[in-house]
Protein backbone atom coordinates (compact mmCIF):
# COMPACT_ATOMS: atom_id res chain seq x y z
CA MET A 1 -8.87 -33.18 -4.11
CA LYS A 2 -6.30 -35.51 -5.63
CA THR A 3 -5.55 -32.96 -8.29
CA ASN A 4 -4.72 -30.31 -5.62
CA VAL A 5 -2.33 -32.79 -3.89
CA PHE A 6 -0.64 -33.62 -7.15
CA THR A 7 -0.45 -30.01 -8.12
CA ARG A 8 1.16 -29.14 -4.86
CA LEU A 9 3.56 -32.01 -5.06
CA ALA A 10 4.52 -30.99 -8.61
CA ILE A 11 5.24 -27.39 -7.51
CA VAL A 12 7.38 -28.57 -4.63
CA LEU A 13 9.34 -30.97 -6.90
CA ALA A 14 9.74 -28.21 -9.51
CA VAL A 15 11.15 -25.79 -6.96
CA LEU A 16 13.51 -28.39 -5.48
CA PHE A 17 14.67 -29.43 -9.04
CA THR A 18 15.24 -25.79 -9.93
CA PHE A 19 17.23 -25.33 -6.72
CA SER A 20 19.45 -28.24 -7.45
CA MET A 21 20.05 -27.32 -11.04
CA LEU A 22 20.78 -23.67 -10.33
CA THR A 23 23.03 -24.28 -7.33
CA SER A 24 25.33 -27.03 -8.53
CA CYS A 25 28.49 -24.93 -9.23
CA GLN A 26 27.88 -21.82 -7.24
CA SER A 27 29.23 -20.23 -4.08
CA LYS A 28 27.00 -20.30 -0.94
CA GLU A 29 26.04 -16.73 -1.51
CA GLU A 30 25.19 -17.28 -5.22
CA LYS A 31 23.11 -20.38 -4.26
CA VAL A 32 21.10 -18.23 -1.78
CA LEU A 33 20.42 -15.60 -4.49
CA SER A 34 19.48 -18.27 -6.98
CA GLN A 35 17.12 -20.00 -4.55
CA MET A 36 15.52 -16.66 -3.64
CA GLU A 37 15.08 -15.87 -7.40
CA SER A 38 13.38 -19.25 -7.88
CA LEU A 39 11.06 -18.61 -4.93
CA CYS A 40 10.08 -15.24 -6.42
CA LYS A 41 9.36 -16.82 -9.79
CA THR A 42 7.23 -19.50 -8.15
CA ALA A 43 5.21 -16.99 -6.02
CA GLU A 44 4.70 -14.77 -9.12
CA LYS A 45 3.24 -17.56 -11.34
CA GLU A 46 -0.42 -17.35 -12.18
CA SER A 47 -0.77 -21.02 -11.47
CA PHE A 48 0.59 -20.50 -7.91
CA ASN A 49 -2.29 -21.28 -5.44
CA VAL A 50 -2.92 -19.37 -2.18
CA GLN A 51 -3.02 -22.64 -0.30
CA ASP A 52 0.65 -23.27 -1.29
CA ILE A 53 1.77 -20.03 0.64
CA ASP A 54 2.69 -21.89 3.77
CA SER A 55 4.95 -24.36 1.98
CA LEU A 56 6.65 -21.59 0.05
CA GLN A 57 7.01 -19.42 3.15
CA GLU A 58 8.80 -22.26 4.92
CA LYS A 59 11.27 -22.52 2.01
CA PHE A 60 11.73 -18.69 2.04
CA ASP A 61 12.51 -18.83 5.81
CA ALA A 62 14.96 -21.65 5.26
CA VAL A 63 16.77 -19.64 2.50
CA ARG A 64 16.85 -16.59 4.75
CA GLN A 65 18.35 -18.70 7.54
CA THR A 66 21.05 -19.94 5.22
CA ALA A 67 21.63 -16.30 4.11
CA LYS A 68 22.59 -15.44 7.70
CA GLU A 69 25.62 -17.69 7.39
CA CYS A 70 26.83 -16.07 4.20
CA ASN A 71 29.38 -13.29 3.58
CA PHE A 72 27.67 -11.23 0.83
CA THR A 73 29.25 -8.39 -1.01
CA ASP A 74 27.47 -5.05 -0.96
CA ASP A 75 25.99 -5.74 -4.41
CA GLN A 76 24.76 -9.14 -3.30
CA VAL A 77 23.16 -7.62 -0.17
CA LYS A 78 21.25 -5.20 -2.51
CA GLU A 79 20.19 -8.04 -4.78
CA LEU A 80 19.07 -10.19 -1.81
CA THR A 81 17.03 -7.29 -0.42
CA LYS A 82 15.38 -6.71 -3.81
CA LEU A 83 14.54 -10.38 -4.06
CA GLU A 84 13.10 -10.47 -0.52
CA VAL A 85 10.90 -7.42 -1.36
CA ARG A 86 9.83 -8.97 -4.66
CA PHE A 87 8.84 -12.23 -2.85
CA THR A 88 6.92 -10.42 -0.19
CA LYS A 89 5.04 -8.34 -2.78
CA ALA A 90 4.11 -11.55 -4.69
CA ILE A 91 2.82 -13.23 -1.50
CA ALA A 92 0.94 -10.06 -0.47
CA LYS A 93 -0.69 -9.95 -3.85
CA LYS A 94 -1.88 -13.47 -3.58
CA ALA A 95 -3.22 -12.82 -0.07
CA VAL A 96 -5.15 -9.74 -1.28
CA GLU A 97 -6.63 -11.88 -4.16
CA ARG A 98 -7.71 -14.37 -1.48
CA ILE A 99 -9.32 -11.73 0.62
CA GLY A 100 -10.98 -10.24 -2.48
CA ASN A 101 -12.34 -13.64 -3.48
CA ALA A 102 -13.75 -14.20 0.06
CA VAL A 103 -15.41 -10.79 0.14
CA GLU A 104 -16.83 -11.39 -3.33
CA GLY A 105 -18.25 -14.76 -2.29
CA ALA A 106 -19.78 -13.22 0.83
CA LEU A 107 -21.41 -10.50 -1.14
CA GLU A 108 -22.75 -12.99 -3.68
CA GLY A 109 -24.06 -15.04 -0.80
CA LEU A 110 -25.90 -12.03 0.58
CA SER A 111 -27.40 -11.09 -2.72
CA THR A 112 -28.73 -14.56 -3.36
CA GLU A 113 -30.33 -14.69 0.09
CA LYS A 114 -32.31 -11.53 -0.60
CA ASN A 115 -33.67 -13.00 -3.84
């Protein structure tokens, strides 16, 4: 239990550190793109846990809110859209894995009950 708390805390701190390092000398638009890239990388990591989705989704929503205040170029809008799709795919993949694990567990439970 303590390991999960420490792991989550480490992930949050790593994301925040990455945000601060990547955004120190950038325009507001570049910061949003860098933050979105960092969120994508975090969601795509094998070590990323399904239980961390809510925390990461909150960060994603905050970045999207900040993006509404930006004046993106056409290329930046395309890049932001690609990153949003990439993030959504990564989160969806984790959700499918979670459902698959739940179904597998249920099937294993049924097979052991019959024996």
